[in-house]
Amino acid sequence: MSKYELIEVGQSASTSKTITEADILMYGAVSSDFNPVHFDSVYASGTMFKNRIAHGMLTAGLISAVLGTKLPGPGTVYLSQNLKFRAPVYIGDTIAAEVQVLEKIDGKNQIKLSTVCKNQNGKEVLTGEALVMLQV
Amino acid sequence: MSKYELIEVGQSASTSKTITEADILMYGAVSSDFNPVHFDSVYASGTMFKNRIAHGMLTAGLISAVLGTKLPGPGTVYLSQNLKFRAPVYIGDTIAAEVQVLEKIDGKNQIKLSTVCKNQNGKEVLTGEALVMLQV
């Protein structure tokens, strides 16, 4: 059976990671996103977040990691992703990204998955859906 | 006038960046996304992409960079983002990310923007829309 055929609706996978100071620095270097809310404690203390927060797209990368390495895993072609940023992620937070198969689109080798990131308190910080294709 | 009031529908901003080997390595370290299509030339040569590609979410980070540093700039709270990955990005490609104000949602201080990333040949590699809020 092909990798696509082996995947079942309801199947899930996850990964987790603690967001560190080094992650923020490296992500800034990669993305060119030097918004002071990520780097400047004094500036951040004056925002609604009160402290420096991680880039939302840094958290979103954990979803891509699960899709690309676990479910469906290598061979996955990312077609689309919707993201809702629901709560801030702070340095030191441990984020669990979980994906679950919602639907298989036969004939197109496409799979729709729910994508949720939660912090160490179980709070949803990021939700959305992904559409991927498996290479044949 | 507040920062929100100064923003006009149709206004746009952009940033561009050449994607390097170092970016792929750093993004892998930050995201834990070690899908071999990003790191293993031999594996990648057997895929539909023929060569190693950048992580799609790495490209998406350039959108966040424009939103967080230029338009609307610091003070932006990321609420949601839709992403369609339309074409692969290879090491050495120069990606321009452009955002344009589509709509202002008065009373909520929210702004909807189109978000497009193109490569050095003008090909759209990533499209979508963002919804952000400006802190008051």
PDB file of C-alpha atoms in Angstrom:
ATOM      1  CA  MET A   1       0.000   0.000   0.000  1.00  0.00           C
ATOM      2  CA  SER A   2       1.144   3.553  -0.652  1.00  0.00           C
ATOM      3  CA  LYS A   3       1.928   5.927   2.197  1.00  0.00           C
ATOM      4  CA  TYR A   4      -1.298   7.779   1.362  1.00  0.00           C
ATOM      5  CA  GLU A   5      -3.367   4.607   1.639  1.00  0.00           C
ATOM      6  CA  LEU A   6      -1.875   3.792   5.051  1.00  0.00           C
ATOM      7  CA  ILE A   7      -3.018   7.079   6.573  1.00  0.00           C
ATOM      8  CA  GLU A   8      -6.326   7.005   8.423  1.00  0.00           C
ATOM      9  CA  VAL A   9      -8.775   9.721   9.408  1.00  0.00           C
ATOM     10  CA  GLY A  10      -8.343  10.446  13.122  1.00  0.00           C
ATOM     11  CA  GLN A  11      -4.655   9.521  13.183  1.00  0.00           C
ATOM     12  CA  SER A  12      -2.505  12.072  15.022  1.00  0.00           C
ATOM     13  CA  ALA A  13       1.103  12.970  15.790  1.00  0.00           C
ATOM     14  CA  SER A  14       2.842  15.641  17.810  1.00  0.00           C
ATOM     15  CA  THR A  15       6.134  17.197  18.749  1.00  0.00           C
ATOM     16  CA  SER A  16       7.077  19.555  21.544  1.00  0.00           C
ATOM     17  CA  LYS A  17       9.793  22.078  22.173  1.00  0.00           C
ATOM     18  CA  THR A  18      10.773  24.618  24.798  1.00  0.00           C
ATOM     19  CA  ILE A  19      11.201  28.052  23.228  1.00  0.00           C
ATOM     20  CA  THR A  20      14.576  29.499  24.184  1.00  0.00           C
ATOM     21  CA  GLU A  21      16.363  32.821  23.931  1.00  0.00           C
ATOM     22  CA  ALA A  22      18.532  31.251  21.203  1.00  0.00           C
ATOM     23  CA  ASP A  23      15.431  30.324  19.182  1.00  0.00           C
ATOM     24  CA  ILE A  24      14.250  33.948  19.189  1.00  0.00           C
ATOM     25  CA  LEU A  25      17.671  35.186  18.075  1.00  0.00           C
ATOM     26  CA  MET A  26      18.035  32.584  15.322  1.00  0.00           C
ATOM     27  CA  TYR A  27      14.479  33.088  14.121  1.00  0.00           C
ATOM     28  CA  GLY A  28      15.080  36.838  13.933  1.00  0.00           C
ATOM     29  CA  ALA A  29      18.197  36.242  11.848  1.00  0.00           C
ATOM     30  CA  VAL A  30      16.394  33.866   9.470  1.00  0.00           C
ATOM     31  CA  SER A  31      13.220  35.909   9.034  1.00  0.00           C
ATOM     32  CA  SER A  32      14.584  39.453   9.346  1.00  0.00           C
ATOM     33  CA  ASP A  33      11.767  39.994  11.841  1.00  0.00           C
ATOM     34  CA  PHE A  34      13.321  42.245  14.455  1.00  0.00           C
ATOM     35  CA  ASN A  35      10.050  43.616  15.831  1.00  0.00           C
ATOM     36  CA  PRO A  36      11.118  44.949  19.268  1.00  0.00           C
ATOM     37  CA  VAL A  37       8.372  42.993  21.029  1.00  0.00           C
ATOM     38  CA  HIS A  38      10.599  39.939  20.463  1.00  0.00           C
ATOM     39  CA  PHE A  39      13.938  41.492  21.420  1.00  0.00           C
ATOM     40  CA  ASP A  40      13.507  44.550  23.668  1.00  0.00           C
ATOM     41  CA  SER A  41      12.340  43.872  27.235  1.00  0.00           C
ATOM     42  CA  VAL A  42      11.729  47.547  27.993  1.00  0.00           C
ATOM     43  CA  TYR A  43       9.612  48.015  24.859  1.00  0.00           C
ATOM     44  CA  ALA A  44       7.755  44.754  25.501  1.00  0.00           C
ATOM     45  CA  SER A  45       6.915  45.779  29.078  1.00  0.00           C
ATOM     46  CA  GLY A  46       4.812  48.591  27.609  1.00  0.00           C
ATOM     47  CA  THR A  47       2.763  46.272  25.385  1.00  0.00           C
ATOM     48  CA  MET A  48      -0.332  44.214  26.207  1.00  0.00           C
ATOM     49  CA  PHE A  49       1.980  41.191  26.493  1.00  0.00           C
ATOM     50  CA  LYS A  50       4.103  42.772  29.303  1.00  0.00           C
ATOM     51  CA  ASN A  51       7.099  40.605  28.354  1.00  0.00           C
ATOM     52  CA  ARG A  52       8.989  39.676  25.186  1.00  0.00           C
ATOM     53  CA  ILE A  53       7.073  37.107  23.146  1.00  0.00           C
ATOM     54  CA  ALA A  54       8.148  34.559  20.541  1.00  0.00           C
ATOM     55  CA  HIS A  55       7.363  35.222  16.893  1.00  0.00           C
ATOM     56  CA  GLY A  56       3.984  33.649  16.045  1.00  0.00           C
ATOM     57  CA  MET A  57       5.490  32.158  12.914  1.00  0.00           C
ATOM     58  CA  LEU A  58       8.192  30.502  15.017  1.00  0.00           C
ATOM     59  CA  THR A  59       5.449  28.546  16.805  1.00  0.00           C
ATOM     60  CA  ALA A  60       3.841  27.783  13.440  1.00  0.00           C
ATOM     61  CA  GLY A  61       7.094  26.149  12.368  1.00  0.00           C
ATOM     62  CA  LEU A  62       6.465  23.359  14.870  1.00  0.00           C
ATOM     63  CA  ILE A  63       3.347  22.400  12.900  1.00  0.00           C
ATOM     64  CA  SER A  64       5.413  22.176   9.743  1.00  0.00           C
ATOM     65  CA  ALA A  65       7.922  20.034  11.654  1.00  0.00           C
ATOM     66  CA  VAL A  66       5.260  17.477  12.593  1.00  0.00           C
ATOM     67  CA  LEU A  67       3.846  17.407   9.057  1.00  0.00           C
ATOM     68  CA  GLY A  68       7.265  17.091   7.443  1.00  0.00           C
ATOM     69  CA  THR A  69       8.831  14.562   9.775  1.00  0.00           C
ATOM     70  CA  LYS A  70       6.014  12.523  11.390  1.00  0.00           C
ATOM     71  CA  LEU A  71       2.525  12.706   9.866  1.00  0.00           C
ATOM     72  CA  PRO A  72       2.429  12.380   6.920  1.00  0.00           C
ATOM     73  CA  GLY A  73       6.269  12.716   7.170  1.00  0.00           C
ATOM     74  CA  PRO A  74       8.866  13.023   4.391  1.00  0.00           C
ATOM     75  CA  GLY A  75       7.226  13.192   0.979  1.00  0.00           C
ATOM     76  CA  THR A  76       4.663  15.684   2.232  1.00  0.00           C
ATOM     77  CA  VAL A  77       4.079  18.689  -0.016  1.00  0.00           C
ATOM     78  CA  TYR A  78       2.664  21.641   1.924  1.00  0.00           C
ATOM     79  CA  LEU A  79      -0.246  23.164  -0.027  1.00  0.00           C
ATOM     80  CA  SER A  80      -1.898  25.510   2.452  1.00  0.00           C
ATOM     81  CA  GLN A  81      -2.166  26.406   6.108  1.00  0.00           C
ATOM     82  CA  ASN A  82      -4.562  28.594   8.072  1.00  0.00           C
ATOM     83  CA  LEU A  83      -3.265  29.988  11.345  1.00  0.00           C
ATOM     84  CA  LYS A  84      -5.098  31.673  14.209  1.00  0.00           C
ATOM     85  CA  PHE A  85      -2.761  33.165  16.798  1.00  0.00           C
ATOM     86  CA  ARG A  86      -4.771  32.792  20.001  1.00  0.00           C
ATOM     87  CA  ALA A  87      -2.372  33.552  22.855  1.00  0.00           C
ATOM     88  CA  PRO A  88       1.209  34.762  23.285  1.00  0.00           C
ATOM     89  CA  VAL A  89       4.164  32.386  23.616  1.00  0.00           C
ATOM     90  CA  TYR A  90       6.879  33.476  26.051  1.00  0.00           C
ATOM     91  CA  ILE A  91      10.525  32.464  26.309  1.00  0.00           C
ATOM     92  CA  GLY A  92      10.641  29.292  28.425  1.00  0.00           C
ATOM     93  CA  ASP A  93       7.195  28.087  27.350  1.00  0.00           C
ATOM     94  CA  THR A  94       7.045  24.476  26.155  1.00  0.00           C
ATOM     95  CA  ILE A  95       4.865  24.198  23.082  1.00  0.00           C
ATOM     96  CA  ALA A  96       3.266  20.970  21.900  1.00  0.00           C
ATOM     97  CA  ALA A  97       2.190  20.937  18.253  1.00  0.00           C
ATOM     98  CA  GLU A  98      -0.374  18.288  17.332  1.00  0.00           C
ATOM     99  CA  VAL A  99      -1.795  17.437  13.936  1.00  0.00           C
ATOM    100  CA  GLN A 100      -4.753  15.128  13.320  1.00  0.00           C
ATOM    101  CA  VAL A 101      -6.086  13.794  10.027  1.00  0.00           C
ATOM    102  CA  LEU A 102      -9.532  15.298   9.323  1.00  0.00           C
ATOM    103  CA  GLU A 103     -10.126  14.144   5.771  1.00  0.00           C
ATOM    104  CA  LYS A 104      -8.502  12.260   2.881  1.00  0.00           C
ATOM    105  CA  ILE A 105      -9.127  13.518  -0.629  1.00  0.00           C
ATOM    106  CA  ASP A 106      -8.781  10.400  -2.784  1.00  0.00           C
ATOM    107  CA  GLY A 107      -7.610  10.793  -6.357  1.00  0.00           C
ATOM    108  CA  LYS A 108      -5.625  13.879  -5.404  1.00  0.00           C
ATOM    109  CA  ASN A 109      -3.493  12.234  -2.698  1.00  0.00           C
ATOM    110  CA  GLN A 110      -4.387  15.184  -0.474  1.00  0.00           C
ATOM    111  CA  ILE A 111      -4.909  15.168   3.270  1.00  0.00           C
ATOM    112  CA  LYS A 112      -6.564  17.811   5.453  1.00  0.00           C
ATOM    113  CA  LEU A 113      -5.374  18.008   9.056  1.00  0.00           C
ATOM    114  CA  SER A 114      -6.240  20.034  12.129  1.00  0.00           C
ATOM    115  CA  THR A 115      -3.178  21.767  13.572  1.00  0.00           C
ATOM    116  CA  VAL A 116      -3.081  22.896  17.194  1.00  0.00           C
ATOM    117  CA  CYS A 117      -0.277  24.236  19.390  1.00  0.00           C
ATOM    118  CA  LYS A 118      -0.713  24.305  23.174  1.00  0.00           C
ATOM    119  CA  ASN A 119       1.530  25.625  25.917  1.00  0.00           C
ATOM    120  CA  GLN A 120       2.599  23.785  29.088  1.00  0.00           C
ATOM    121  CA  ASN A 121      -0.682  24.777  30.766  1.00  0.00           C
ATOM    122  CA  GLY A 122      -2.753  23.205  27.999  1.00  0.00           C
ATOM    123  CA  LYS A 123      -3.778  26.607  26.634  1.00  0.00           C
ATOM    124  CA  GLU A 124      -4.230  26.762  22.855  1.00  0.00           C
ATOM    125  CA  VAL A 125      -1.809  29.334  21.478  1.00  0.00           C
ATOM    126  CA  LEU A 126      -2.260  28.547  17.785  1.00  0.00           C
ATOM    127  CA  THR A 127      -4.990  26.697  15.881  1.00  0.00           C
ATOM    128  CA  GLY A 128      -5.729  26.064  12.238  1.00  0.00           C
ATOM    129  CA  GLU A 129      -5.877  23.561   9.411  1.00  0.00           C
ATOM    130  CA  ALA A 130      -3.345  22.305   6.903  1.00  0.00           C
ATOM    131  CA  LEU A 131      -3.789  20.831   3.440  1.00  0.00           C
ATOM    132  CA  VAL A 132      -0.948  18.642   2.198  1.00  0.00           C
ATOM    133  CA  MET A 133      -0.316  16.350  -0.747  1.00  0.00           C
ATOM    134  CA  LEU A 134       1.693  13.156  -0.736  1.00  0.00           C
ATOM    135  CA  GLN A 135       4.103  12.694  -3.614  1.00  0.00           C
ATOM    136  CA  VAL A 136       3.446   9.524  -5.560  1.00  0.00           C
TER     137      VAL A 136
ATOM    138  CA  MET B   1      -3.887  60.692  14.921  1.00  0.00           C
ATOM    139  CA  SER B   2      -3.323  57.141  16.074  1.00  0.00           C
ATOM    140  CA  LYS B   3      -1.180  54.733  14.099  1.00  0.00           C
ATOM    141  CA  TYR B   4      -4.378  52.937  13.067  1.00  0.00           C
ATOM    142  CA  GLU B   5      -5.938  56.136  11.731  1.00  0.00           C
ATOM    143  CA  LEU B   6      -2.843  56.908   9.643  1.00  0.00           C
ATOM    144  CA  ILE B   7      -3.027  53.621   7.733  1.00  0.00           C
ATOM    145  CA  GLU B   8      -4.833  53.739   4.397  1.00  0.00           C
ATOM    146  CA  VAL B   9      -6.400  51.036   2.237  1.00  0.00           C
ATOM    147  CA  GLY B  10      -4.068  50.293  -0.675  1.00  0.00           C
ATOM    148  CA  GLN B  11      -0.908  51.165   1.261  1.00  0.00           C
ATOM    149  CA  SER B  12       1.848  48.578   0.843  1.00  0.00           C
ATOM    150  CA  ALA B  13       5.301  47.633   2.126  1.00  0.00           C
ATOM    151  CA  SER B  14       7.811  44.932   1.341  1.00  0.00           C
ATOM    152  CA  THR B  15      11.084  43.333   2.304  1.00  0.00           C
ATOM    153  CA  SER B  16      13.334  40.944   0.432  1.00  0.00           C
ATOM    154  CA  LYS B  17      15.947  38.375   1.357  1.00  0.00           C
ATOM    155  CA  THR B  18      18.148  35.828  -0.362  1.00  0.00           C
ATOM    156  CA  ILE B  19      17.628  32.388   1.190  1.00  0.00           C
ATOM    157  CA  THR B  20      20.967  30.890   2.182  1.00  0.00           C
ATOM    158  CA  GLU B  21      22.286  27.551   3.351  1.00  0.00           C
ATOM    159  CA  ALA B  22      22.690  29.111   6.805  1.00  0.00           C
ATOM    160  CA  ASP B  23      19.007  30.071   6.857  1.00  0.00           C
ATOM    161  CA  ILE B  24      17.963  26.479   6.220  1.00  0.00           C
ATOM    162  CA  LEU B  25      20.236  25.190   8.978  1.00  0.00           C
ATOM    163  CA  MET B  26      19.104  27.796  11.501  1.00  0.00           C
ATOM    164  CA  TYR B  27      15.451  27.345  10.607  1.00  0.00           C
ATOM    165  CA  GLY B  28      15.817  23.589  11.081  1.00  0.00           C
ATOM    166  CA  ALA B  29      17.331  24.160  14.509  1.00  0.00           C
ATOM    167  CA  VAL B  30      14.569  26.566  15.564  1.00  0.00           C
ATOM    168  CA  SER B  31      11.622  24.580  14.219  1.00  0.00           C
ATOM    169  CA  SER B  32      12.901  21.008  14.690  1.00  0.00           C
ATOM    170  CA  ASP B  33      11.839  20.495  11.066  1.00  0.00           C
ATOM    171  CA  PHE B  34      14.528  18.212   9.686  1.00  0.00           C
ATOM    172  CA  ASN B  35      12.488  16.884   6.756  1.00  0.00           C
ATOM    173  CA  PRO B  36      15.208  15.514   4.419  1.00  0.00           C
ATOM    174  CA  VAL B  37      13.838  17.509   1.469  1.00  0.00           C
ATOM    175  CA  HIS B  38      15.457  20.529   3.154  1.00  0.00           C
ATOM    176  CA  PHE B  39      18.782  18.924   4.110  1.00  0.00           C
ATOM    177  CA  ASP B  40      19.583  15.883   1.979  1.00  0.00           C
ATOM    178  CA  SER B  41      20.501  16.551  -1.658  1.00  0.00           C
ATOM    179  CA  VAL B  42      20.345  12.884  -2.640  1.00  0.00           C
ATOM    180  CA  TYR B  43      16.884  12.452  -1.129  1.00  0.00           C
ATOM    181  CA  ALA B  44      15.703  15.738  -2.643  1.00  0.00           C
ATOM    182  CA  SER B  45      16.885  14.714  -6.114  1.00  0.00           C
ATOM    183  CA  GLY B  46      14.287  11.935  -6.011  1.00  0.00           C
ATOM    184  CA  THR B  47      11.395  14.267  -5.216  1.00  0.00           C
ATOM    185  CA  MET B  48       9.240  16.360  -7.550  1.00  0.00           C
ATOM    186  CA  PHE B  49      11.394  19.363  -6.557  1.00  0.00           C
ATOM    187  CA  LYS B  50      14.662  17.758  -7.805  1.00  0.00           C
ATOM    188  CA  ASN B  51      16.728  19.884  -5.390  1.00  0.00           C
ATOM    189  CA  ARG B  52      16.644  20.795  -1.703  1.00  0.00           C
ATOM    190  CA  ILE B  53      13.966  23.402  -0.988  1.00  0.00           C
ATOM    191  CA  ALA B  54      13.525  25.946   1.789  1.00  0.00           C
ATOM    192  CA  HIS B  55      10.891  25.299   4.457  1.00  0.00           C
ATOM    193  CA  GLY B  56       7.615  26.930   3.376  1.00  0.00           C
ATOM    194  CA  MET B  57       7.227  28.408   6.843  1.00  0.00           C
ATOM    195  CA  LEU B  58      10.661  30.011   6.497  1.00  0.00           C
ATOM    196  CA  THR B  59       9.319  31.996   3.545  1.00  0.00           C
ATOM    197  CA  ALA B  60       6.167  32.793   5.521  1.00  0.00           C
ATOM    198  CA  GLY B  61       8.365  34.393   8.173  1.00  0.00           C
ATOM    199  CA  LEU B  62       9.209  37.177   5.742  1.00  0.00           C
ATOM    200  CA  ILE B  63       5.533  38.196   5.744  1.00  0.00           C
ATOM    201  CA  SER B  64       5.602  38.405   9.514  1.00  0.00           C
ATOM    202  CA  ALA B  65       8.761  40.500   9.243  1.00  0.00           C
ATOM    203  CA  VAL B  66       7.041  43.092   7.036  1.00  0.00           C
ATOM    204  CA  LEU B  67       3.974  43.193   9.272  1.00  0.00           C
ATOM    205  CA  GLY B  68       5.994  43.468  12.467  1.00  0.00           C
ATOM    206  CA  THR B  69       8.595  45.974  11.351  1.00  0.00           C
ATOM    207  CA  LYS B  70       7.106  48.039   8.486  1.00  0.00           C
ATOM    208  CA  LEU B  71       3.349  47.908   7.900  1.00  0.00           C
ATOM    209  CA  PRO B  72       1.678  48.238  10.346  1.00  0.00           C
ATOM    210  CA  GLY B  73       5.049  47.855  12.184  1.00  0.00           C
ATOM    211  CA  PRO B  74       5.768  47.525  15.923  1.00  0.00           C
ATOM    212  CA  GLY B  75       2.555  47.403  17.934  1.00  0.00           C
ATOM    213  CA  THR B  76       1.032  44.920  15.492  1.00  0.00           C
ATOM    214  CA  VAL B  77      -0.714  41.941  17.069  1.00  0.00           C
ATOM    215  CA  TYR B  78      -0.913  39.001  14.660  1.00  0.00           C
ATOM    216  CA  LEU B  79      -4.444  37.529  14.750  1.00  0.00           C
ATOM    217  CA  SER B  80      -4.538  35.189  11.753  1.00  0.00           C
ATOM    218  CA  GLN B  81      -2.813  34.276   8.514  1.00  0.00           C
ATOM    219  CA  ASN B  82      -3.811  32.124   5.554  1.00  0.00           C
ATOM    220  CA  LEU B  83      -0.970  30.683   3.490  1.00  0.00           C
ATOM    221  CA  LYS B  84      -1.024  29.013   0.082  1.00  0.00           C
ATOM    222  CA  PHE B  85       2.321  27.490  -0.866  1.00  0.00           C
ATOM    223  CA  ARG B  86       2.333  27.876  -4.646  1.00  0.00           C
ATOM    224  CA  ALA B  87       5.886  27.077  -5.776  1.00  0.00           C
ATOM    225  CA  PRO B  88       9.114  25.812  -4.235  1.00  0.00           C
ATOM    226  CA  VAL B  89      11.835  28.145  -2.920  1.00  0.00           C
ATOM    227  CA  TYR B  90      15.404  27.014  -3.520  1.00  0.00           C
ATOM    228  CA  ILE B  91      18.645  27.990  -1.787  1.00  0.00           C
ATOM    229  CA  GLY B  92      19.912  31.142  -3.510  1.00  0.00           C
ATOM    230  CA  ASP B  93      16.442  32.407  -4.433  1.00  0.00           C
ATOM    231  CA  THR B  94      15.735  36.008  -3.499  1.00  0.00           C
ATOM    232  CA  ILE B  95      12.245  36.327  -2.061  1.00  0.00           C
ATOM    233  CA  ALA B  96      10.300  39.584  -1.901  1.00  0.00           C
ATOM    234  CA  ALA B  97       7.441  39.637   0.603  1.00  0.00           C
ATOM    235  CA  GLU B  98       4.822  42.332   0.033  1.00  0.00           C
ATOM    236  CA  VAL B  99       1.811  43.212   2.140  1.00  0.00           C
ATOM    237  CA  GLN B 100      -0.985  45.561   1.084  1.00  0.00           C
ATOM    238  CA  VAL B 101      -3.859  46.938   3.156  1.00  0.00           C
ATOM    239  CA  LEU B 102      -7.166  45.479   1.910  1.00  0.00           C
ATOM    240  CA  GLU B 103      -9.554  46.651   4.606  1.00  0.00           C
ATOM    241  CA  LYS B 104      -9.704  48.518   7.898  1.00  0.00           C
ATOM    242  CA  ILE B 105     -12.132  47.296  10.539  1.00  0.00           C
ATOM    243  CA  ASP B 106     -12.929  50.410  12.545  1.00  0.00           C
ATOM    244  CA  GLY B 107     -13.885  50.023  16.182  1.00  0.00           C
ATOM    245  CA  LYS B 108     -11.746  46.913  16.440  1.00  0.00           C
ATOM    246  CA  ASN B 109      -8.460  48.521  15.310  1.00  0.00           C
ATOM    247  CA  GLN B 110      -8.063  45.559  12.941  1.00  0.00           C
ATOM    248  CA  ILE B 111      -6.499  45.570   9.489  1.00  0.00           C
ATOM    249  CA  LYS B 112      -6.776  42.927   6.761  1.00  0.00           C
ATOM    250  CA  LEU B 113      -3.847  42.700   4.347  1.00  0.00           C
ATOM    251  CA  SER B 114      -2.956  40.685   1.281  1.00  0.00           C
ATOM    252  CA  THR B 115       0.389  38.899   1.690  1.00  0.00           C
ATOM    253  CA  VAL B 116       2.387  37.752  -1.322  1.00  0.00           C
ATOM    254  CA  CYS B 117       5.925  36.373  -1.679  1.00  0.00           C
ATOM    255  CA  LYS B 118       7.574  36.298  -5.109  1.00  0.00           C
ATOM    256  CA  ASN B 119      10.932  34.952  -6.233  1.00  0.00           C
ATOM    257  CA  GLN B 120      13.550  36.754  -8.332  1.00  0.00           C
ATOM    258  CA  ASN B 121      11.657  35.813 -11.495  1.00  0.00           C
ATOM    259  CA  GLY B 122       8.445  37.413 -10.286  1.00  0.00           C
ATOM    260  CA  LYS B 123       6.805  34.037  -9.682  1.00  0.00           C
ATOM    261  CA  GLU B 124       4.399  33.890  -6.748  1.00  0.00           C
ATOM    262  CA  VAL B 125       5.678  31.303  -4.279  1.00  0.00           C
ATOM    263  CA  LEU B 126       3.329  32.096  -1.401  1.00  0.00           C
ATOM    264  CA  THR B 127       0.030  33.999  -1.247  1.00  0.00           C
ATOM    265  CA  GLY B 128      -2.520  34.666   1.450  1.00  0.00           C
ATOM    266  CA  GLU B 129      -4.143  37.162   3.757  1.00  0.00           C
ATOM    267  CA  ALA B 130      -3.329  38.396   7.232  1.00  0.00           C
ATOM    268  CA  LEU B 131      -5.535  39.890   9.926  1.00  0.00           C
ATOM    269  CA  VAL B 132      -3.774  42.047  12.509  1.00  0.00           C
ATOM    270  CA  MET B 133      -4.779  44.333  15.348  1.00  0.00           C
ATOM    271  CA  LEU B 134      -3.034  47.504  16.407  1.00  0.00           C
ATOM    272  CA  GLN B 135      -2.524  47.940  20.121  1.00  0.00           C
ATOM    273  CA  VAL B 136      -4.069  51.156  21.415  1.00  0.00           C
TER     274      VAL B 136
END
